[in-house]
Amino acid sequence: SLVTMFALTRQQIPGLARRHLPPVITRIYCTNPNQPPKQPFTDIETKFWLYRVLPAKAAPYLSLARVDRPVGVELTLWPSVWGLCLAAGFQGNVLPPLSLVSLFAAGAFLMRGAGCTVNDMWDKKIDAQVERTQQRPLASGQLTTKQAIAFLGLQLSAALGILLTMNTPTIALGFAVVPLVVVYPLMKRFINVPQLFLGVTFNWGAMMGWSAVMGTYNWSVMTPLMISAISWTVFYDTIYAHQDKLDDVKVGIRSSALYFGDSTKKVLSVLAGVTCVSLTWAAYQANQPTLALVLCGSSSLVHMLWQLRVVDLNNPGSCLSIFKSNVWFGRGIVVI
């Protein structure tokens, strides 16, 4: 009887309750008291080693710049290195100057951190409503907006110091990207595929990499290189955006994950093709060897199609894991 079922312990009731009780009662009485409460889904690396080494007051700033999540730095850096490598190959060299690679690595670290800081300043109210982002420093109140602005100024000043060591065409490109960094977080409020704007902003270094070596602009190389990098970014960031699609609907912001919907994998298949063809064409225009062209196009396409095959777009953990795998895409192109 129903009375008998309520007399059972919580360890005994779940199987019977799911068959006989209304759903609302099942949710109340079928909770196992021995299981810990479900932790909110977040991509913050709470066990990051620097959190243990540096003073506790530094942790919110490290988190604000996403220092605990270096995947983003690599995804920002690799297109720049592609530009450096193509320019070096065009000049007949095997590798670009390591000094330039080091400067671009430091710049990618700083500008990615600055971009994340700006993003969180614009989005702190939205972040507070999204499960994955609720624990970010501004959304959770660990830092104030004034503290974030001061930190942003520090990051941009350091990045400016690096930029001023480069040639004039590269300095001009560096100044041109700053407004994009400031406004790109707003695009999710106005356009259906804000990842396009993100792609332009965070792959700007691809053009800077070429000009840093060559001292000039070559649009026959830089244009397809940018197209490939932008389409790659839309590809991996759409997968990333599927983590938040339910929350995005709730708070009323736009993303490619929502816009593409059930057609996401079909659209991403097209973007994979655009990425690989454009990247191969950029390499061809930069006079790269035929073997490099073949390997560049085929290996990049295989990796992107593998991602589409294995990712579960309704599983946040799967989306995050596949998103992170794109660092191997970037590394592989550099090696080739």
Short mmCIF file of C-alpha atoms in Angstrom, two decimals:
data_model
loop_
_atom_site.label_atom_id
_atom_site.label_comp_id
_atom_site.label_asym_id
_atom_site.label_seq_id
_atom_site.Cartn_x
_atom_site.Cartn_y
_atom_site.Cartn_z
CA SER A 1 0.00 0.00 0.00
CA LEU A 2 0.98 3.66 -0.25
CA VAL A 3 1.27 3.89 3.57
CA THR A 4 3.65 0.95 3.62
CA MET A 5 5.80 2.52 0.93
CA PHE A 6 6.17 5.74 2.91
CA ALA A 7 7.28 3.69 5.90
CA LEU A 8 10.24 2.29 3.95
CA THR A 9 13.64 3.83 4.37
CA ARG A 10 15.06 6.03 1.59
CA GLN A 11 17.50 3.28 0.70
CA GLN A 12 14.57 0.90 0.09
CA ILE A 13 12.06 3.17 -1.60
CA PRO A 14 13.62 4.31 -4.91
CA GLY A 15 12.78 1.26 -7.05
CA LEU A 16 9.24 0.95 -5.78
CA ALA A 17 8.60 4.68 -5.80
CA ARG A 18 9.61 5.14 -9.40
CA ARG A 19 6.99 2.55 -10.35
CA HIS A 20 4.13 3.69 -8.11
CA LEU A 21 4.51 7.28 -6.85
CA PRO A 22 3.86 10.57 -8.63
CA PRO A 23 7.04 12.20 -10.02
CA VAL A 24 7.09 15.06 -7.50
CA ILE A 25 7.06 12.61 -4.56
CA THR A 26 9.65 10.45 -6.28
CA ARG A 27 12.04 13.39 -6.53
CA ILE A 28 11.66 14.07 -2.81
CA TYR A 29 11.86 10.54 -1.44
CA CYS A 30 14.26 8.91 -3.85
CA THR A 31 17.27 11.02 -2.94
CA ASN A 32 20.03 8.86 -1.48
CA PRO A 33 21.26 10.60 1.70
CA ASN A 34 24.63 8.89 1.35
CA GLN A 35 25.35 10.59 -1.98
CA PRO A 36 26.97 14.06 -1.96
CA PRO A 37 24.89 16.86 -3.50
CA LYS A 38 25.43 17.44 -7.22
CA GLN A 39 28.14 20.03 -7.79
CA PRO A 40 27.40 22.81 -10.30
CA PHE A 41 29.05 22.31 -13.67
CA THR A 42 32.01 24.65 -14.13
CA ASP A 43 35.16 24.81 -16.23
CA ILE A 44 37.19 26.53 -13.49
CA GLU A 45 40.22 24.43 -12.53
CA THR A 46 39.96 24.73 -8.75
CA LYS A 47 43.05 22.57 -8.20
CA PHE A 48 45.31 24.65 -10.46
CA TRP A 49 48.85 24.55 -9.05
CA LEU A 50 49.36 28.33 -8.97
CA TYR A 51 46.42 28.64 -6.58
CA ARG A 52 48.48 26.68 -4.07
CA VAL A 53 51.71 28.59 -4.67
CA LEU A 54 50.61 32.23 -4.83
CA PRO A 55 48.80 34.22 -2.12
CA ALA A 56 45.07 33.66 -1.90
CA LYS A 57 44.38 37.24 -3.01
CA ALA A 58 45.95 36.46 -6.41
CA ALA A 59 43.54 33.60 -7.18
CA PRO A 60 40.58 35.72 -8.38
CA TYR A 61 42.83 37.63 -10.79
CA LEU A 62 44.30 34.42 -12.17
CA SER A 63 40.79 33.06 -12.63
CA LEU A 64 39.61 36.30 -14.26
CA ALA A 65 42.38 35.99 -16.88
CA ARG A 66 41.67 32.23 -17.21
CA VAL A 67 45.28 31.43 -16.29
CA ASP A 68 44.04 28.11 -14.93
CA ARG A 69 42.68 27.25 -18.40
CA PRO A 70 45.66 27.57 -20.79
CA VAL A 71 43.75 25.98 -23.68
CA GLY A 72 42.48 29.42 -24.64
CA VAL A 73 46.01 30.81 -24.79
CA GLU A 74 47.02 28.08 -27.22
CA LEU A 75 43.95 28.59 -29.38
CA THR A 76 44.83 32.30 -29.57
CA LEU A 77 48.52 31.64 -30.17
CA TRP A 78 48.55 28.98 -32.88
CA PRO A 79 47.11 31.08 -35.74
CA SER A 80 49.83 33.64 -35.00
CA VAL A 81 52.44 30.91 -35.23
CA TRP A 82 50.89 29.73 -38.49
CA GLY A 83 51.49 33.22 -39.88
CA LEU A 84 55.06 33.24 -38.55
CA CYS A 85 55.81 29.83 -40.05
CA LEU A 86 54.30 30.62 -43.45
CA ALA A 87 56.34 33.82 -43.65
CA ALA A 88 59.51 32.01 -42.62
CA GLY A 89 58.89 29.34 -45.25
CA PHE A 90 58.23 32.02 -47.86
CA GLN A 91 61.69 33.40 -47.11
CA GLY A 92 63.23 29.94 -47.43
CA ASN A 93 63.73 29.34 -43.70
CA VAL A 94 62.64 26.26 -41.80
CA LEU A 95 61.57 28.10 -38.65
CA PRO A 96 60.66 31.67 -37.73
CA PRO A 97 62.93 33.50 -35.26
CA LEU A 98 62.40 32.04 -31.80
CA SER A 99 62.50 35.54 -30.35
CA LEU A 100 59.39 36.41 -32.33
CA VAL A 101 57.65 33.19 -31.32
CA SER A 102 58.37 34.03 -27.67
CA LEU A 103 57.00 37.56 -28.04
CA PHE A 104 53.84 36.29 -29.70
CA ALA A 105 53.39 33.67 -26.97
CA ALA A 106 53.61 36.36 -24.29
CA GLY A 107 51.26 38.59 -26.28
CA ALA A 108 48.74 35.79 -26.71
CA PHE A 109 48.81 35.14 -22.97
CA LEU A 110 48.23 38.80 -22.14
CA MET A 111 45.62 39.59 -24.79
CA ARG A 112 43.65 36.42 -24.15
CA GLY A 113 43.60 37.38 -20.47
CA ALA A 114 42.57 40.93 -21.34
CA GLY A 115 39.80 39.63 -23.59
CA CYS A 116 38.49 37.39 -20.82
CA THR A 117 38.60 40.29 -18.37
CA VAL A 118 36.60 42.53 -20.72
CA ASN A 119 34.16 39.67 -21.37
CA ASP A 120 33.50 39.15 -17.67
CA MET A 121 33.09 42.89 -17.06
CA TRP A 122 30.34 43.08 -19.68
CA ASP A 123 28.74 39.78 -18.72
CA LYS A 124 28.89 39.62 -14.92
CA LYS A 125 25.10 39.79 -14.53
CA ILE A 126 24.59 37.14 -17.21
CA ASP A 127 27.35 34.93 -15.77
CA ALA A 128 25.59 34.93 -12.41
CA GLN A 129 22.61 33.21 -14.07
CA VAL A 130 24.56 30.52 -15.96
CA GLU A 131 25.63 27.40 -14.08
CA ARG A 132 29.05 27.08 -15.72
CA THR A 133 30.02 30.72 -15.08
CA GLN A 134 28.43 31.48 -11.70
CA GLN A 135 31.73 31.10 -9.87
CA ARG A 136 33.70 33.55 -12.02
CA PRO A 137 35.30 36.31 -9.90
CA LEU A 138 33.09 39.20 -11.00
CA ALA A 139 29.84 37.22 -11.12
CA SER A 140 30.45 35.79 -7.65
CA GLY A 141 31.61 39.07 -6.11
CA GLN A 142 35.20 38.00 -5.45
CA LEU A 143 36.39 41.06 -7.40
CA THR A 144 34.83 44.47 -8.03
CA THR A 145 34.55 46.14 -11.41
CA LYS A 146 37.16 48.74 -10.36
CA GLN A 147 39.62 45.98 -9.52
CA ALA A 148 38.95 44.34 -12.90
CA ILE A 149 39.54 47.64 -14.73
CA ALA A 150 42.87 48.11 -12.94
CA PHE A 151 43.89 44.55 -13.81
CA LEU A 152 42.86 45.10 -17.43
CA GLY A 153 45.04 48.21 -17.59
CA LEU A 154 48.00 46.20 -16.33
CA GLN A 155 47.50 43.50 -18.95
CA LEU A 156 47.09 45.96 -21.83
CA SER A 157 50.15 47.96 -20.74
CA ALA A 158 52.30 44.84 -20.74
CA ALA A 159 50.94 43.83 -24.16
CA LEU A 160 51.67 47.31 -25.50
CA GLY A 161 55.27 47.02 -24.36
CA ILE A 162 55.63 43.83 -26.40
CA LEU A 163 53.87 45.30 -29.44
CA LEU A 164 56.18 48.32 -29.58
CA THR A 165 59.21 46.07 -30.11
CA MET A 166 57.86 45.02 -33.54
CA ASN A 167 57.87 46.62 -36.98
CA THR A 168 55.47 49.38 -38.06
CA PRO A 169 52.96 47.23 -40.06
CA THR A 170 52.61 44.87 -37.10
CA ILE A 171 52.20 47.74 -34.63
CA ALA A 172 49.43 49.17 -36.82
CA LEU A 173 47.60 45.83 -36.82
CA GLY A 174 48.04 45.57 -33.05
CA PHE A 175 46.36 48.91 -32.41
CA ALA A 176 43.57 48.08 -34.86
CA VAL A 177 42.47 45.00 -32.89
CA VAL A 178 42.00 46.76 -29.52
CA PRO A 179 38.47 48.08 -30.26
CA LEU A 180 37.46 44.57 -31.35
CA VAL A 181 38.68 43.14 -28.04
CA VAL A 182 36.57 45.69 -26.15
CA VAL A 183 33.29 45.17 -28.03
CA TYR A 184 33.35 41.49 -29.00
CA PRO A 185 31.62 40.31 -25.78
CA LEU A 186 28.59 42.45 -26.71
CA MET A 187 28.01 40.63 -29.98
CA LYS A 188 26.13 37.80 -28.28
CA ARG A 189 23.39 40.33 -27.59
CA PHE A 190 22.95 41.39 -31.22
CA ILE A 191 23.98 38.73 -33.75
CA ASN A 192 23.03 35.07 -34.06
CA VAL A 193 26.60 33.84 -34.61
CA PRO A 194 28.77 35.96 -32.29
CA GLN A 195 31.53 33.37 -32.79
CA LEU A 196 32.25 35.06 -36.13
CA PHE A 197 33.25 38.25 -34.33
CA LEU A 198 35.21 36.21 -31.80
CA GLY A 199 37.04 34.52 -34.68
CA VAL A 200 38.09 37.82 -36.21
CA THR A 201 39.24 39.21 -32.86
CA PHE A 202 41.20 36.28 -31.48
CA ASN A 203 42.80 35.27 -34.78
CA TRP A 204 44.03 38.76 -35.63
CA GLY A 205 47.50 37.53 -34.71
CA ALA A 206 47.58 35.37 -37.86
CA MET A 207 48.05 38.54 -39.92
CA MET A 208 50.43 40.00 -37.37
CA GLY A 209 52.57 36.87 -37.49
CA TRP A 210 53.05 37.27 -41.25
CA SER A 211 53.80 41.01 -41.07
CA ALA A 212 56.19 40.58 -38.12
CA VAL A 213 58.47 38.44 -40.28
CA MET A 214 57.92 40.04 -43.69
CA GLY A 215 57.50 43.68 -42.70
CA THR A 216 54.69 44.01 -45.27
CA TYR A 217 51.11 42.83 -45.88
CA ASN A 218 50.48 40.07 -48.42
CA TRP A 219 46.72 39.72 -48.70
CA SER A 220 46.93 36.71 -51.01
CA VAL A 221 48.29 34.79 -48.01
CA MET A 222 46.77 36.70 -45.11
CA THR A 223 43.17 36.59 -46.39
CA PRO A 224 42.82 32.78 -46.75
CA LEU A 225 44.79 32.35 -43.53
CA MET A 226 42.28 34.53 -41.67
CA ILE A 227 39.32 32.76 -43.29
CA SER A 228 40.67 29.39 -42.17
CA ALA A 229 41.32 30.61 -38.63
CA ILE A 230 37.90 32.25 -38.31
CA SER A 231 36.02 29.19 -39.58
CA TRP A 232 38.07 27.01 -37.21
CA THR A 233 37.12 29.26 -34.30
CA VAL A 234 33.42 29.17 -35.18
CA PHE A 235 33.76 25.38 -35.41
CA TYR A 236 35.29 24.78 -31.98
CA ASP A 237 33.46 27.58 -30.18
CA THR A 238 30.09 26.33 -31.41
CA ILE A 239 30.90 22.99 -29.78
CA TYR A 240 31.91 24.92 -26.64
CA ALA A 241 28.67 26.95 -26.75
CA HIS A 242 26.55 23.81 -26.62
CA GLN A 243 27.52 23.55 -22.93
CA ASP A 244 25.42 26.63 -22.15
CA LYS A 245 22.57 26.45 -24.65
CA LEU A 246 19.84 25.92 -22.04
CA ASP A 247 21.11 28.78 -19.90
CA ASP A 248 21.53 30.98 -22.98
CA VAL A 249 17.84 30.56 -23.77
CA LYS A 250 16.97 31.42 -20.17
CA VAL A 251 18.99 34.64 -20.07
CA GLY A 252 18.17 35.65 -23.63
CA ILE A 253 21.58 35.74 -25.33
CA ARG A 254 22.48 34.40 -28.76
CA SER A 255 24.97 31.80 -29.89
CA SER A 256 25.77 29.67 -32.89
CA ALA A 257 24.75 26.61 -30.87
CA LEU A 258 21.20 27.94 -30.65
CA TYR A 259 21.14 29.32 -34.18
CA PHE A 260 22.37 26.12 -35.84
CA GLY A 261 20.28 23.93 -33.52
CA ASP A 262 19.75 20.40 -34.80
CA SER A 263 21.76 21.23 -37.93
CA THR A 264 24.90 21.99 -35.95
CA LYS A 265 26.92 19.00 -37.15
CA LYS A 266 25.99 19.64 -40.78
CA VAL A 267 27.04 23.28 -40.55
CA LEU A 268 30.25 22.37 -38.75
CA SER A 269 31.05 19.86 -41.49
CA VAL A 270 30.95 22.72 -43.99
CA LEU A 271 33.13 24.86 -41.72
CA ALA A 272 35.62 22.01 -41.48
CA GLY A 273 35.89 22.00 -45.26
CA VAL A 274 36.28 25.79 -45.40
CA THR A 275 38.99 25.67 -42.74
CA CYS A 276 41.03 23.01 -44.49
CA VAL A 277 40.70 24.41 -48.02
CA SER A 278 41.52 27.97 -46.93
CA LEU A 279 44.48 26.86 -44.84
CA THR A 280 45.86 24.80 -47.70
CA TRP A 281 45.40 27.70 -50.11
CA ALA A 282 47.23 30.07 -47.76
CA ALA A 283 50.11 27.59 -47.59
CA TYR A 284 50.12 27.31 -51.38
CA GLN A 285 50.24 31.09 -51.77
CA ALA A 286 53.19 31.13 -49.35
CA ASN A 287 55.08 28.69 -51.60
CA GLN A 288 55.04 25.78 -49.17
CA PRO A 289 56.14 22.30 -50.42
CA THR A 290 53.54 20.05 -52.04
CA LEU A 291 53.86 17.42 -49.30
CA ALA A 292 53.11 20.06 -46.68
CA LEU A 293 50.00 21.13 -48.61
CA VAL A 294 48.69 17.56 -48.79
CA LEU A 295 49.40 16.83 -45.13
CA CYS A 296 47.98 20.16 -44.01
CA GLY A 297 44.67 19.68 -45.81
CA SER A 298 44.14 15.99 -45.12
CA SER A 299 45.22 15.84 -41.47
CA SER A 300 43.25 18.92 -40.48
CA LEU A 301 40.10 17.61 -42.14
CA VAL A 302 40.45 14.18 -40.49
CA HIS A 303 40.82 15.76 -37.04
CA MET A 304 37.80 18.02 -37.44
CA LEU A 305 35.59 15.23 -38.76
CA TRP A 306 36.72 13.03 -35.86
CA GLN A 307 35.54 15.73 -33.46
CA LEU A 308 32.11 15.76 -35.09
CA ARG A 309 31.89 12.00 -34.92
CA VAL A 310 32.62 11.63 -31.21
CA VAL A 311 31.15 14.78 -29.64
CA ASP A 312 27.82 14.57 -27.84
CA LEU A 313 26.37 18.05 -28.19
CA ASN A 314 23.90 17.41 -25.36
CA ASN A 315 26.64 16.47 -22.90
CA PRO A 316 28.54 19.48 -21.47
CA GLY A 317 31.48 17.31 -20.44
CA SER A 318 31.81 15.90 -23.95
CA CYS A 319 31.63 19.38 -25.50
CA LEU A 320 34.35 20.69 -23.19
CA SER A 321 36.62 17.72 -23.84
CA ILE A 322 36.31 17.98 -27.64
CA PHE A 323 36.77 21.75 -27.49
CA LYS A 324 40.06 21.24 -25.66
CA SER A 325 41.23 18.74 -28.29
CA ASN A 326 41.59 21.62 -30.74
CA VAL A 327 44.96 22.50 -29.25
CA TRP A 328 46.23 19.40 -31.07
CA PHE A 329 44.82 20.75 -34.31
CA GLY A 330 46.78 23.98 -33.83
CA ARG A 331 49.96 22.16 -32.84
CA GLY A 332 49.70 19.76 -35.75
CA ILE A 333 49.51 22.56 -38.33
CA VAL A 334 52.64 24.13 -36.85
CA VAL A 335 54.52 20.83 -37.08
CA ILE A 336 53.47 20.31 -40.70
#
